[in-house]
Amino acid sequence: MSIEHIKKPLVAVDTVIFTVKDNDLYTLVIKRLHEPFKDQWTLVGGFIDVDKDESIEDTAKRKLAEKTGVLTPYVEQVETIGNATRDPRGWSMTTAYFALISSDNVELKSMRGAVDTKWTKIVDNNIVEKLAYDHEQILSNCLDRLRSKVLYTTLPAYLLPDEFTISEMQKIYEIILGKTIDRKSFQRRMFNANILEETGDMKESGRRPAKLYRLIEKNYTHYFLRNMEGA
Amino acid sequence: MSIEHIKKPLVAVDTVIFTVKDNDLYTLVIKRLHEPFKDQWTLVGGFIDVDKDESIEDTAKRKLAEKTGVLTPYVEQVETIGNATRDPRGWSMTTAYFALISSDNVELKSMRGAVDTKWTKIVDNNIVEKLAYDHEQILSNCLDRLRSKVLYTTLPAYLLPDEFTISEMQKIYEIILGKTIDRKSFQRRMFNANILEETGDMKESGRRPAKLYRLIEKNYTHYFLRNMEGA
DNA sequence: GTAATAGTGTCTCTCAGACACTATCGA
DNA sequence: TCGATAGTGTCTGAGAGACACTATTAC
């Protein structure tokens, strides 16, 4: 059988991009302009363009750049779903990624009056918008991956600005996990990991000023040997 | 732009199936019968058949069943690689899985004189056969995933027969990790996890007989909160 | 002074590593 | 008896959770 005669599935990429703003976790959704599912919300994604994209991760990054206006600092592949029923147009597959970006760094193209793109708050594992296709399942799986990694990595650092206080870092962890963490335990864990250095400056906040830190290695993720309590 | 005009990539599935026999970890490889890469070894895989396969995981399981003769008890998706250069026939992608099976359960179709399929030993992260495409990279990534999961899960149980001694279980862990584990620590960890029950029988071996155990829940994987020493 | 947040001291508990000791088999 | 493997007792140390205490700011 020659390769030309194989019926090929439709191939897409979808990314769940997370950011944290104030006291909440947000993700970016887009309104579809065409059928199927016209006017419904979806994740950031699209078909692979064999002419434009050198690799599948390029597709993810290109779509993200188009929607957020910046290069996303962290992108991780989560899963690929493919079956006969998820798209009414036929057998289709999608590779799902999740991305993290500091809300300080995101140039909110989407918030500049664009009606077809918006950041939506994640409350109790869900968002108010109904998502088309199986995108709610994908969002849920990406959230699970993020939450489980938060228990044993320093991934949330990608959600912080370049300089931050230890309390701000802890707050990000707490927002993702949806629960509070003991301050002393958190600080001991982070300081022992040797990933932070003091900037020398303090953050003034009206109360006692806090030391500012930055990551010693900007794109390094530390893996701890023990989980934080996940129960 | 209509959906029919999008140029679609080639889509394949490849699986690294592991088994442990005697004192070594093995994986199944296949010799290609056609160009490109005719007569070179590859992983177990093939193109998605949009008519036969309901889902992408079905493809993986179907290909495995064809080659091993049995339903594989554990299959996990690892990654999807897609780019313009990995296949000389054009932009192609593959979703990689790894599978685990007890050497007792595998009906070695491949060993019954088939010259195009064989189990090959993994020594130092590698096999003697050179693999076509980027399959060595895929093998390496699946091995990494397996090794890292062994440090905090009971996944290796899928490599054991239904009834086994705790020493046999430990041996599997040691073979995968390539290092010895303290017996007392290992037993404490497994017994505290509450995943094993005594069968009541003993395994006679010429020396002191050992208690036989089985999994309380056959398809449950326990996740520990702490890693074994991975350093 | 108070309120609020930053920062530290320290006790307890869990569990992994290390390692020694005992038990039970065949020869 | 010995050699080999099975099974257990127990000490140590790392690090997480809990929680109390001190420090520094604005008011």
Coordinates of C-alpha atoms (C1' of nucleotides) in Angstrom, one line a residue:
Chain A
M1 CA 0.0 0.0 0.0
S2 CA 1.4 3.3 -1.0
I3 CA 1.6 6.2 1.4
E4 CA -0.6 8.4 -0.7
H5 CA -3.6 6.3 -0.3
I6 CA -3.7 6.4 3.5
K7 CA -6.6 8.4 4.8
K8 CA -5.1 10.9 7.2
P9 CA -6.8 12.3 10.3
L10 CA -7.2 16.1 10.9
V11 CA -4.4 17.2 13.1
A12 CA -4.6 20.2 15.5
V13 CA -2.8 21.7 18.5
D14 CA -4.5 23.2 21.5
T15 CA -2.9 25.0 24.4
V16 CA -4.2 25.9 27.8
I17 CA -2.4 29.0 28.8
F18 CA -2.5 29.9 32.5
T19 CA -1.7 33.1 34.3
V20 CA -2.4 34.3 37.8
K21 CA -3.8 37.8 38.5
D22 CA -4.7 39.1 41.9
N23 CA -6.1 36.1 43.7
D24 CA -7.1 33.9 40.8
L25 CA -6.0 31.6 38.1
Y26 CA -7.0 32.5 34.5
T27 CA -6.9 30.8 31.2
L28 CA -7.3 32.2 27.7
V29 CA -10.3 31.3 25.5
I30 CA -11.2 32.2 22.0
K31 CA -14.6 32.5 20.3
R32 CA -15.0 30.5 17.1
L33 CA -15.8 32.6 14.0
H34 CA -16.8 29.7 11.8
E35 CA -18.7 26.4 11.8
P36 CA -18.6 23.9 13.4
F37 CA -19.4 25.3 16.9
K38 CA -19.6 28.9 15.5
D39 CA -19.7 31.5 18.3
Q40 CA -18.7 28.9 21.0
W41 CA -15.5 29.2 23.1
T42 CA -12.4 27.1 22.6
L43 CA -8.9 26.8 23.7
V44 CA -6.1 28.6 21.8
G45 CA -5.2 26.3 18.9
G46 CA -5.6 25.4 15.3
F47 CA -4.5 23.1 12.6
I48 CA -0.9 22.3 12.0
D49 CA 0.4 24.3 9.0
V50 CA 2.8 21.9 7.3
D51 CA 4.3 24.8 5.3
K52 CA 4.7 27.3 8.2
D53 CA 5.5 25.1 11.1
E54 CA 8.8 23.2 11.4
S55 CA 7.5 21.2 14.3
I56 CA 4.4 20.6 16.4
E57 CA 5.7 22.7 19.2
D58 CA 6.2 25.5 16.8
T59 CA 2.6 25.3 16.0
A60 CA 1.7 25.7 19.6
K61 CA 4.1 28.6 20.1
R62 CA 2.9 30.3 16.9
K63 CA -0.7 30.2 17.9
L64 CA 0.1 31.5 21.4
A65 CA 2.2 34.3 20.1
E66 CA -0.6 35.4 17.8
K67 CA -3.0 35.6 20.7
T68 CA -0.9 36.8 23.6
G69 CA 1.6 39.0 21.7
V70 CA 4.6 37.5 23.4
L71 CA 6.8 34.4 23.4
T72 CA 5.5 32.2 26.2
P73 CA 8.3 31.3 28.6
Y74 CA 7.1 27.8 29.5
V75 CA 5.3 25.3 27.3
E76 CA 4.8 21.6 28.2
Q77 CA 3.1 18.9 26.2
V78 CA 0.4 17.1 28.1
E79 CA -1.4 14.6 25.9
T80 CA -2.6 13.8 22.5
I81 CA -6.2 12.9 22.0
G82 CA -7.4 11.3 18.7
N83 CA -10.6 9.6 17.8
A84 CA -13.4 9.3 15.3
T85 CA -16.0 11.4 17.2
R86 CA -14.4 14.5 18.7
D87 CA -14.8 16.6 15.6
P88 CA -18.0 16.4 13.4
R89 CA -15.8 16.9 10.3
G90 CA -14.2 13.4 10.9
W91 CA -11.4 11.5 12.6
S92 CA -9.4 14.1 14.3
M93 CA -6.6 14.5 16.8
T94 CA -5.1 17.2 18.8
T95 CA -2.0 17.5 20.8
A96 CA -2.6 19.5 24.0
Y97 CA 0.0 21.7 25.7
F98 CA -0.2 23.9 28.7
A99 CA 1.7 27.2 29.0
L100 CA 2.6 29.5 31.9
I101 CA 3.1 33.2 31.7
S102 CA 3.4 36.0 34.2
S103 CA 0.4 38.4 34.0
D104 CA 3.0 41.2 34.1
N105 CA 4.6 40.0 30.9
V106 CA 1.5 39.1 28.9
E107 CA 0.7 41.9 26.4
L108 CA -3.0 41.5 26.6
K109 CA -3.8 41.8 23.0
S110 CA -7.0 40.0 24.0
M111 CA -8.0 42.7 26.5
R112 CA -7.6 45.5 24.0
G113 CA -11.2 45.4 22.9
A114 CA -11.0 42.1 21.0
V115 CA -14.3 40.5 21.5
D116 CA -13.2 37.1 20.3
T117 CA -10.5 36.4 23.0
K118 CA -10.6 36.7 26.7
W119 CA -8.9 35.6 29.9
T120 CA -11.4 33.7 32.1
K121 CA -11.2 32.9 35.7
I122 CA -10.9 29.3 36.9
V123 CA -13.2 28.6 39.8
D124 CA -13.5 25.1 41.2
N125 CA -11.8 23.4 38.3
N126 CA -14.0 25.1 35.8
I127 CA -14.8 28.2 33.9
V128 CA -18.1 29.8 33.2
E129 CA -17.8 29.5 29.5
K130 CA -18.8 26.2 27.9
L131 CA -16.1 25.0 25.6
A132 CA -16.6 23.3 22.3
Y133 CA -15.2 19.9 21.2
D134 CA -13.6 18.1 24.1
H135 CA -11.8 21.2 25.3
E136 CA -13.3 21.1 28.8
Q137 CA -11.7 17.7 29.2
I138 CA -8.4 19.0 27.9
L139 CA -8.6 22.0 30.2
S140 CA -9.3 19.7 33.1
N141 CA -6.4 17.4 32.3
C142 CA -4.0 20.3 32.0
L143 CA -5.2 21.6 35.3
D144 CA -4.6 18.3 36.9
R145 CA -1.1 18.2 35.5
L146 CA -0.4 21.7 36.7
R147 CA -1.7 21.0 40.2
S148 CA 0.2 17.8 40.6
K149 CA 3.5 19.4 39.4
V150 CA 3.1 22.3 41.8
L151 CA 3.4 19.8 44.6
Y152 CA 6.9 18.8 43.7
T153 CA 8.4 21.4 41.4
T154 CA 9.1 25.2 41.1
L155 CA 7.0 25.5 38.0
P156 CA 4.9 28.4 39.4
A157 CA 8.0 30.6 39.1
Y158 CA 7.0 31.0 35.5
L159 CA 3.9 32.8 36.7
L160 CA 5.9 35.4 38.6
P161 CA 7.6 38.6 37.5
D162 CA 11.4 38.7 37.4
E163 CA 11.6 40.0 41.0
F164 CA 9.2 38.9 43.7
T165 CA 8.9 38.4 47.4
I166 CA 8.7 34.9 48.9
S167 CA 5.1 35.7 50.0
E168 CA 4.1 36.5 46.5
M169 CA 5.6 33.2 45.4
Q170 CA 3.7 31.3 48.1
K171 CA 0.5 33.1 47.1
I172 CA 0.8 31.7 43.5
Y173 CA 1.2 28.2 44.9
E174 CA -1.8 28.7 47.1
I175 CA -4.0 30.0 44.3
I176 CA -3.2 27.1 42.0
L177 CA -3.7 24.5 44.8
G178 CA -6.7 26.2 46.2
K179 CA -5.5 25.9 49.8
T180 CA -3.1 27.6 52.2
I181 CA 0.5 26.5 52.9
D182 CA 2.4 26.9 56.1
R183 CA 4.8 29.9 55.6
K184 CA 7.8 28.4 57.4
S185 CA 7.5 25.1 55.6
F186 CA 7.3 26.9 52.3
Q187 CA 10.2 29.1 52.9
R188 CA 12.4 26.3 54.2
R189 CA 11.6 24.3 51.1
M190 CA 12.4 27.1 48.6
F191 CA 15.5 28.3 50.4
N192 CA 17.0 24.9 50.7
A193 CA 16.4 24.3 47.0
N194 CA 18.9 27.0 46.3
I195 CA 17.1 28.5 43.4
L196 CA 16.6 32.0 44.7
E197 CA 19.0 35.0 45.2
E198 CA 18.2 38.2 46.9
T199 CA 18.1 41.2 44.6
G200 CA 19.2 43.4 47.5
D201 CA 16.0 45.5 47.2
M202 CA 12.9 45.5 49.3
K203 CA 9.3 45.6 48.3
E204 CA 7.5 48.4 50.1
S205 CA 3.9 47.6 50.8
G206 CA 2.6 49.8 53.6
R207 CA 3.5 47.2 56.2
R208 CA 6.9 45.7 56.9
P209 CA 8.9 45.6 53.7
A210 CA 9.8 42.2 52.2
K211 CA 13.0 41.1 50.6
L212 CA 12.9 40.8 46.8
Y213 CA 14.3 37.6 45.2
R214 CA 14.9 36.5 41.7
L215 CA 15.6 33.0 40.2
I216 CA 19.3 32.2 40.1
E217 CA 18.7 30.3 36.8
K218 CA 15.8 31.9 34.9
N219 CA 14.7 28.8 33.0
Y220 CA 15.5 26.1 35.5
T221 CA 12.7 24.1 37.2
H222 CA 13.7 22.4 40.4
Y223 CA 12.2 19.0 41.2
F224 CA 11.8 18.1 44.9
L225 CA 12.1 14.6 46.2
R226 CA 9.0 14.9 48.3
N227 CA 5.6 16.2 47.6
M228 CA 4.0 18.9 49.6
E229 CA 0.8 17.6 51.2
G230 CA -1.6 17.0 48.4
A231 CA -4.3 15.4 50.4
Chain B
M1 CA -10.4 28.2 4.0
S2 CA -12.1 24.9 3.8
I3 CA -11.0 21.9 5.7
E4 CA -10.4 19.8 2.6
H5 CA -7.6 22.0 1.4
I6 CA -5.4 21.7 4.5
K7 CA -2.4 19.6 3.9
K8 CA -2.3 17.0 6.5
P9 CA 0.8 15.4 8.1
L10 CA 1.4 11.6 8.2
V11 CA 0.2 10.3 11.6
A12 CA 1.7 7.2 13.2
V13 CA 1.7 5.5 16.6
D14 CA 4.8 3.9 18.1
T15 CA 5.0 1.8 21.3
V16 CA 8.0 0.8 23.4
I17 CA 6.9 -2.4 25.1
F18 CA 9.0 -3.5 28.0
T19 CA 9.3 -6.8 29.7
V20 CA 11.8 -8.2 32.2
K21 CA 13.2 -11.7 31.8
D22 CA 15.9 -13.2 34.1
N23 CA 18.1 -10.3 35.0
D24 CA 17.4 -7.9 32.1
L25 CA 15.0 -5.4 30.7
Y26 CA 13.9 -6.1 27.1
T27 CA 12.0 -4.3 24.4
L28 CA 10.4 -5.5 21.2
V29 CA 11.7 -4.3 17.8
I30 CA 10.5 -5.1 14.3
K31 CA 12.4 -5.2 11.0
R32 CA 11.0 -3.0 8.3
L33 CA 10.0 -4.9 5.1
H34 CA 9.6 -1.8 2.9
E35 CA 11.3 1.5 2.0
P36 CA 12.2 3.8 3.5
F37 CA 14.6 2.3 6.0
K38 CA 14.0 -1.2 4.5
D39 CA 15.6 -4.0 6.7
Q40 CA 16.3 -1.6 9.6
W41 CA 14.8 -2.1 13.0
T42 CA 12.0 0.0 14.4
L43 CA 9.6 0.2 17.3
V44 CA 6.2 -1.5 17.2
G45 CA 3.9 0.9 15.4
G46 CA 2.3 2.0 12.2
F47 CA -0.1 4.5 10.7
I48 CA -3.5 5.2 12.2
D49 CA -6.2 3.4 10.3
V50 CA -9.1 5.8 10.3
D51 CA -11.4 3.0 9.4
K52 CA -10.2 0.4 11.8
D53 CA -9.3 2.4 14.9
E54 CA -11.8 4.2 17.1
S55 CA -9.1 6.1 18.9
I56 CA -5.4 6.6 18.9
E57 CA -4.9 4.4 21.9
D58 CA -6.8 1.7 20.0
T59 CA -4.2 1.9 17.3
A60 CA -1.4 1.4 19.8
K61 CA -3.2 -1.6 21.4
R62 CA -4.0 -3.1 18.0
K63 CA -0.5 -3.0 16.8
L64 CA 0.7 -4.5 20.1
A65 CA -1.8 -7.3 20.0
E66 CA -0.7 -8.1 16.5
K67 CA 2.9 -8.4 17.6
T68 CA 2.7 -9.9 21.1
G69 CA -0.5 -11.9 20.7
V70 CA -2.0 -10.6 23.9
L71 CA -3.7 -7.6 25.3
T72 CA -1.1 -5.5 27.0
P73 CA -2.2 -4.7 30.6
Y74 CA -0.5 -1.3 30.9
V75 CA -0.2 1.3 28.2
E76 CA 0.8 4.9 28.9
Q77 CA 1.1 7.8 26.4
V78 CA 4.5 9.5 26.6
E79 CA 4.8 12.1 24.0
T80 CA 3.9 13.2 20.5
I81 CA 6.7 14.2 18.1
G82 CA 5.9 15.9 14.9
N83 CA 8.2 17.8 12.4
A84 CA 9.1 18.2 8.8
T85 CA 12.3 16.1 8.9
R86 CA 11.7 12.9 10.8
D87 CA 10.3 11.0 7.9
P88 CA 11.7 11.3 4.4
R89 CA 8.2 11.0 3.0
G90 CA 7.2 14.4 4.5
W91 CA 5.9 16.2 7.5
S92 CA 5.1 13.4 9.9
M93 CA 4.1 12.9 13.5
T94 CA 4.0 10.0 15.9
T95 CA 2.4 9.5 19.3
A96 CA 4.7 7.4 21.5
Y97 CA 3.4 5.0 24.1
F98 CA 5.2 2.7 26.5
A99 CA 3.7 -0.6 27.6
L100 CA 4.5 -3.1 30.3
I101 CA 3.9 -6.8 30.3
S102 CA 5.0 -9.8 32.3
S103 CA 7.3 -12.1 30.4
D104 CA 5.1 -14.9 31.7
N105 CA 2.1 -13.5 30.0
V106 CA 3.5 -12.6 26.7
E107 CA 2.8 -15.1 24.0
L108 CA 6.0 -14.7 22.2
K109 CA 4.7 -14.8 18.6
S110 CA 7.8 -13.0 17.8
M111 CA 10.0 -15.8 19.2
R112 CA 8.2 -18.5 17.2
G113 CA 10.7 -18.3 14.3
A114 CA 9.6 -14.9 13.1
V115 CA 12.7 -13.2 11.7
D116 CA 11.1 -9.8 11.6
T117 CA 10.4 -9.3 15.3
K118 CA 12.5 -9.8 18.3
W119 CA 12.9 -8.9 22.0
T120 CA 16.2 -7.2 22.5
K121 CA 18.1 -6.5 25.7
I122 CA 18.5 -3.0 27.1
V123 CA 22.0 -2.4 28.3
D124 CA 23.1 1.0 29.5
N125 CA 20.1 2.8 28.1
N126 CA 20.6 1.3 24.7
I127 CA 20.1 -1.7 22.5
V128 CA 22.5 -3.2 20.0
E129 CA 20.1 -2.7 17.1
K130 CA 20.3 0.7 15.4
L131 CA 16.7 2.0 15.1
A132 CA 15.3 3.9 12.1
Y133 CA 13.6 7.3 12.2
D134 CA 13.9 9.0 15.6
H135 CA 13.0 5.8 17.3
E136 CA 16.2 5.7 19.5
Q137 CA 15.2 9.1 20.9
I138 CA 11.7 7.7 21.5
L139 CA 13.0 4.6 23.2
S140 CA 15.3 6.8 25.4
N141 CA 12.4 9.1 26.4
C142 CA 10.2 6.1 27.3
L143 CA 13.0 4.6 29.3
D144 CA 13.4 7.9 31.2
R145 CA 9.7 8.0 31.9
L146 CA 9.7 4.4 33.1
R147 CA 12.8 4.9 35.3
S148 CA 11.5 8.1 36.9
K149 CA 8.1 6.5 37.6
V150 CA 9.7 3.5 39.2
L151 CA 11.0 5.8 41.9
Y152 CA 7.5 6.8 43.2
T153 CA 5.0 4.3 41.9
T154 CA 4.2 0.6 41.8
L155 CA 4.2 0.4 38.0
P156 CA 6.7 -2.5 37.9
A157 CA 3.9 -4.7 39.2
Y158 CA 2.7 -4.9 35.6
L159 CA 5.9 -6.7 34.8
L160 CA 5.3 -9.4 37.4
P161 CA 3.2 -12.6 37.2
D162 CA 0.0 -12.7 39.2
E163 CA 1.7 -14.2 42.2
F164 CA 5.2 -13.2 43.2
T165 CA 7.5 -13.0 46.1
I166 CA 8.6 -9.6 47.5
S167 CA 12.2 -10.4 46.4
E168 CA 11.0 -11.0 42.9
M169 CA 9.3 -7.6 43.0
Q170 CA 12.4 -5.9 44.3
K171 CA 14.5 -7.5 41.6
I172 CA 12.3 -6.0 38.9
Y173 CA 12.8 -2.6 40.5
E174 CA 16.5 -3.1 40.6
I175 CA 16.7 -4.3 37.0
I176 CA 14.9 -1.2 35.8
L177 CA 16.9 1.2 37.9
G178 CA 20.2 -0.6 37.3
K179 CA 21.1 -0.5 41.0
T180 CA 20.4 -2.4 44.2
I181 CA 17.8 -1.3 46.8
D182 CA 17.9 -2.0 50.6
R183 CA 15.6 -4.9 51.3
K184 CA 14.2 -3.6 54.5
S185 CA 13.4 -0.2 53.0
F186 CA 11.8 -1.8 50.0
Q187 CA 9.6 -4.1 52.0
R188 CA 8.5 -1.4 54.4
R189 CA 7.6 0.8 51.5
M190 CA 5.5 -1.9 49.8
F191 CA 3.8 -3.3 52.8
N192 CA 2.9 0.2 54.1
A193 CA 1.3 1.0 50.8
N194 CA -1.3 -1.7 51.4
I195 CA -1.3 -3.0 47.9
L196 CA -0.3 -6.6 48.5
E197 CA -2.0 -9.6 50.1
E198 CA -0.5 -13.0 50.9
T199 CA -1.8 -15.8 48.8
G200 CA -1.1 -18.2 51.6
D201 CA 1.3 -20.2 49.5
M202 CA 5.1 -20.2 49.6
K203 CA 7.5 -20.2 46.7
E204 CA 10.0 -23.1 47.1
S205 CA 13.4 -22.3 45.7
G206 CA 15.9 -24.7 47.2
R207 CA 16.7 -22.3 50.0
R208 CA 14.3 -20.9 52.6
P209 CA 10.8 -20.6 51.0
A210 CA 9.4 -17.1 50.5
K211 CA 5.8 -15.9 50.9
L212 CA 3.8 -15.4 47.8
Y213 CA 1.8 -12.2 47.3
R214 CA -0.7 -10.9 44.8
L215 CA -1.9 -7.3 44.2
I216 CA -5.1 -6.5 46.1
E217 CA -6.3 -4.5 43.1
K218 CA -4.9 -5.8 39.9
N219 CA -5.0 -2.6 37.9
Y220 CA -4.2 -0.1 40.6
T221 CA -1.0 1.9 40.6
H222 CA 0.0 3.3 43.9
Y223 CA 1.8 6.7 44.0
F224 CA 4.1 7.3 46.9
L225 CA 4.6 10.8 48.3
R226 CA 8.4 10.4 48.4
N227 CA 10.8 9.2 45.8
M228 CA 13.2 6.4 46.4
E229 CA 16.8 7.7 46.1
G230 CA 17.2 8.5 42.5
A231 CA 20.7 10.0 42.8
Chain C
dG1 C1' 0.3 51.8 71.5
dT2 C1' -2.4 48.4 67.4
dA3 C1' -2.8 45.8 63.0
dA4 C1' -0.6 43.6 59.5
dT5 C1' 2.8 41.4 57.3
dA6 C1' 7.8 39.6 57.3
dG7 C1' 10.8 36.6 59.2
dT8 C1' 12.6 32.9 62.6
dG9 C1' 12.9 28.9 66.2
dT10 C1' 11.8 24.6 67.2
dC11 C1' 9.0 20.4 68.2
dT12 C1' 7.0 16.3 66.2
dC13 C1' 6.1 12.9 62.8
dT14 C1' 6.9 10.2 58.7
dC15 C1' 9.6 7.6 56.1
dA16 C1' 14.0 6.4 53.5
dG17 C1' 18.8 4.6 54.2
dA18 C1' 21.9 1.7 56.6
dC19 C1' 22.9 -2.3 58.7
dA20 C1' 22.8 -5.9 62.0
dC21 C1' 20.4 -9.8 63.7
dT22 C1' 17.4 -14.0 63.4
dA23 C1' 14.9 -17.8 60.7
dT24 C1' 14.4 -21.6 57.5
dC25 C1' 15.5 -24.1 53.8
dG26 C1' 19.1 -27.8 51.1
dA27 C1' 23.3 -30.1 51.2
Chain D
dT1 C1' 27.5 -28.1 60.4
dC2 C1' 27.5 -24.1 56.3
dG3 C1' 25.7 -21.2 52.6
dA4 C1' 22.0 -18.8 50.9
dT5 C1' 17.9 -16.4 50.9
dA6 C1' 13.8 -14.8 53.8
dG7 C1' 12.4 -12.0 57.2
dT8 C1' 12.8 -8.5 61.3
dG9 C1' 14.6 -4.8 64.7
dT10 C1' 16.2 -0.5 65.1
dC11 C1' 19.1 3.7 64.7
dT12 C1' 19.8 7.9 62.0
dG13 C1' 18.8 11.8 59.3
dA14 C1' 16.1 14.6 55.9
dG15 C1' 12.5 17.2 55.5
dA16 C1' 7.3 18.4 56.0
dG17 C1' 3.6 20.1 59.2
dA18 C1' 2.3 22.8 63.0
dC19 C1' 2.6 26.7 65.6
dA20 C1' 4.6 30.1 68.6
dC21 C1' 7.5 33.9 68.8
dT22 C1' 10.0 38.2 67.3
dA23 C1' 10.7 42.2 63.8
dT24 C1' 9.4 46.1 61.1
dT25 C1' 6.4 48.9 58.9
dA26 C1' 2.0 52.5 58.9
dC27 C1' -1.2 54.5 61.5

